[in-house]
PDB file of C-alpha atoms in Angstrom:
ATOM      1  CA  MET X   1       0.107   0.193   0.023  1.00 70.00           C
ATOM      2  CA  ALA X   2       1.209   3.422  -0.941  1.00 76.00           C
ATOM      3  CA  THR X   3       1.901   6.122   1.842  1.00 83.00           C
ATOM      4  CA  VAL X   4       0.827   9.612   0.685  1.00 83.00           C
ATOM      5  CA  LYS X   5       1.712  12.485   2.917  1.00 87.00           C
ATOM      6  CA  LEU X   6       0.711  16.279   2.459  1.00 84.00           C
ATOM      7  CA  CYS X   7       0.606  19.356   4.500  1.00 85.00           C
ATOM      8  CA  SER X   8      -2.402  20.259   6.350  1.00 83.00           C
ATOM      9  CA  SER X   9      -2.266  23.683   4.584  1.00 80.00           C
ATOM     10  CA  ASN X  10      -2.446  22.046   1.104  1.00 78.00           C
ATOM     11  CA  GLU X  11      -5.732  22.695  -0.502  1.00 75.00           C
ATOM     12  CA  LEU X  12      -5.684  19.043  -1.753  1.00 75.00           C
ATOM     13  CA  THR X  13      -6.749  17.996   1.849  1.00 76.00           C
ATOM     14  CA  LYS X  14     -10.181  19.123   0.794  1.00 77.00           C
ATOM     15  CA  SER X  15     -10.331  17.403  -2.497  1.00 76.00           C
ATOM     16  CA  GLU X  16     -13.051  14.909  -3.500  1.00 77.00           C
ATOM     17  CA  ALA X  17     -10.344  12.631  -5.120  1.00 72.00           C
ATOM     18  CA  LEU X  18      -8.483  12.205  -1.726  1.00 73.00           C
ATOM     19  CA  LYS X  19     -11.760  11.657   0.388  1.00 76.00           C
ATOM     20  CA  LYS X  20     -12.528   8.887  -2.099  1.00 75.00           C
ATOM     21  CA  MET X  21      -9.043   7.192  -1.700  1.00 73.00           C
ATOM     22  CA  MET X  22      -9.305   7.524   2.095  1.00 74.00           C
ATOM     23  CA  ARG X  23     -12.798   5.714   1.990  1.00 79.00           C
ATOM     24  CA  ASP X  24     -11.635   3.005  -0.444  1.00 72.00           C
ATOM     25  CA  ALA X  25      -8.448   2.586   1.871  1.00 69.00           C
ATOM     26  CA  SER X  26      -6.365   1.913  -1.169  1.00 68.00           C
ATOM     27  CA  VAL X  27      -3.660   4.095   0.010  1.00 75.00           C
ATOM     28  CA  ASP X  28      -2.544   5.158   3.550  1.00 82.00           C
ATOM     29  CA  ILE X  29      -3.042   9.181   3.694  1.00 83.00           C
ATOM     30  CA  VAL X  30      -1.261  10.898   6.272  1.00 87.00           C
ATOM     31  CA  VAL X  31      -1.658  14.680   6.816  1.00 87.00           C
ATOM     32  CA  LYS X  32       0.945  16.613   8.513  1.00 88.00           C
ATOM     33  CA  ASP X  33       1.314  20.127   9.783  1.00 88.00           C
ATOM     34  CA  CYS X  34       4.548  20.427   7.597  1.00 86.00           C
ATOM     35  CA  LEU X  35       6.431  18.315   5.271  1.00 87.00           C
ATOM     36  CA  GLY X  36       9.454  20.649   5.025  1.00 86.00           C
ATOM     37  CA  ASN X  37       8.859  21.782   1.673  1.00 82.00           C
ATOM     38  CA  CYS X  38       7.485  25.173   2.381  1.00 76.00           C
ATOM     39  CA  GLY X  39       8.742  27.062  -0.662  1.00 79.00           C
ATOM     40  CA  GLN X  40       7.324  24.232  -3.050  1.00 81.00           C
ATOM     41  CA  CYS X  41       4.185  24.209  -0.977  1.00 76.00           C
ATOM     42  CA  TYR X  42       3.688  27.828  -1.513  1.00 75.00           C
ATOM     43  CA  LEU X  43       4.134  27.633  -5.074  1.00 81.00           C
ATOM     44  CA  GLU X  44       2.458  24.468  -6.393  1.00 83.00           C
ATOM     45  CA  ARG X  45       0.244  21.559  -4.998  1.00 81.00           C
ATOM     46  CA  PHE X  46       2.170  18.338  -4.345  1.00 84.00           C
ATOM     47  CA  VAL X  47       2.175  15.223  -2.457  1.00 84.00           C
ATOM     48  CA  LYS X  48       4.788  12.745  -1.221  1.00 86.00           C
ATOM     49  CA  VAL X  49       4.138   9.299  -2.294  1.00 83.00           C
ATOM     50  CA  ASP X  50       6.388   6.940  -0.711  1.00 81.00           C
ATOM     51  CA  GLN X  51       9.017   9.684  -0.291  1.00 84.00           C
ATOM     52  CA  ARG X  52       8.604  10.715  -3.884  1.00 85.00           C
ATOM     53  CA  ILE X  53       7.367  14.264  -4.684  1.00 87.00           C
ATOM     54  CA  ILE X  54       4.476  14.367  -7.288  1.00 84.00           C
ATOM     55  CA  VAL X  55       3.260  17.996  -8.372  1.00 85.00           C
ATOM     56  CA  LEU X  56      -0.162  18.034  -9.319  1.00 80.00           C
ATOM     57  CA  ASN X  57      -2.354  20.272 -11.322  1.00 79.00           C
ATOM     58  CA  ASP X  58      -5.773  19.408 -10.353  1.00 77.00           C
ATOM     59  CA  GLU X  59      -7.870  16.656  -8.531  1.00 75.00           C
ATOM     60  CA  GLU X  60      -8.168  14.406 -11.336  1.00 79.00           C
ATOM     61  CA  GLU X  61      -4.470  14.108 -11.530  1.00 80.00           C
ATOM     62  CA  LEU X  62      -4.343  13.581  -7.945  1.00 76.00           C
ATOM     63  CA  LEU X  63      -6.525  10.553  -8.326  1.00 76.00           C
ATOM     64  CA  ASP X  64      -4.756   9.276 -11.380  1.00 81.00           C
ATOM     65  CA  GLN X  65      -1.349   9.666  -9.444  1.00 76.00           C
ATOM     66  CA  LEU X  66      -2.605   8.029  -6.385  1.00 74.00           C
ATOM     67  CA  LEU X  67      -3.970   5.139  -8.257  1.00 74.00           C
ATOM     68  CA  GLN X  68      -0.887   4.505 -10.045  1.00 78.00           C
ATOM     69  CA  ALA X  69       1.288   4.744  -6.821  1.00 72.00           C
ATOM     70  CA  SER X  70      -1.096   2.204  -5.033  1.00 69.00           C
ATOM     71  CA  ALA X  71      -0.805  -0.117  -8.076  1.00 73.00           C
ATOM     72  CA  ALA X  72       2.931   0.203  -8.046  1.00 73.00           C
ATOM     73  CA  SER X  73       3.247  -0.595  -4.207  1.00 66.00           C
ATOM     74  CA  ALA X  74       1.088  -3.539  -4.802  1.00 64.00           C
ATOM     75  CA  ILE X  75       3.486  -4.758  -7.165  1.00 62.00           C
ATOM     76  CA  ASP X  76       6.588  -4.285  -4.816  1.00 59.00           C
TER      77      ASP X  76
END
């Protein structure tokens, strides 16, 4: 199972795609106060998936990336 981390100030925490993933339990979602990427967090939306940073444009891309990460983790 993939572990997805994001900052509590990241607007993606409110996304329907993320809420769906949490309900489906296909990824482990961790919301932290800070991930230590403040400059990047200020400029763009991103999540950390298994320590890899993924920059996202919208909720649909978030869902696609999380599904891919989940599938990759299942293979490992």
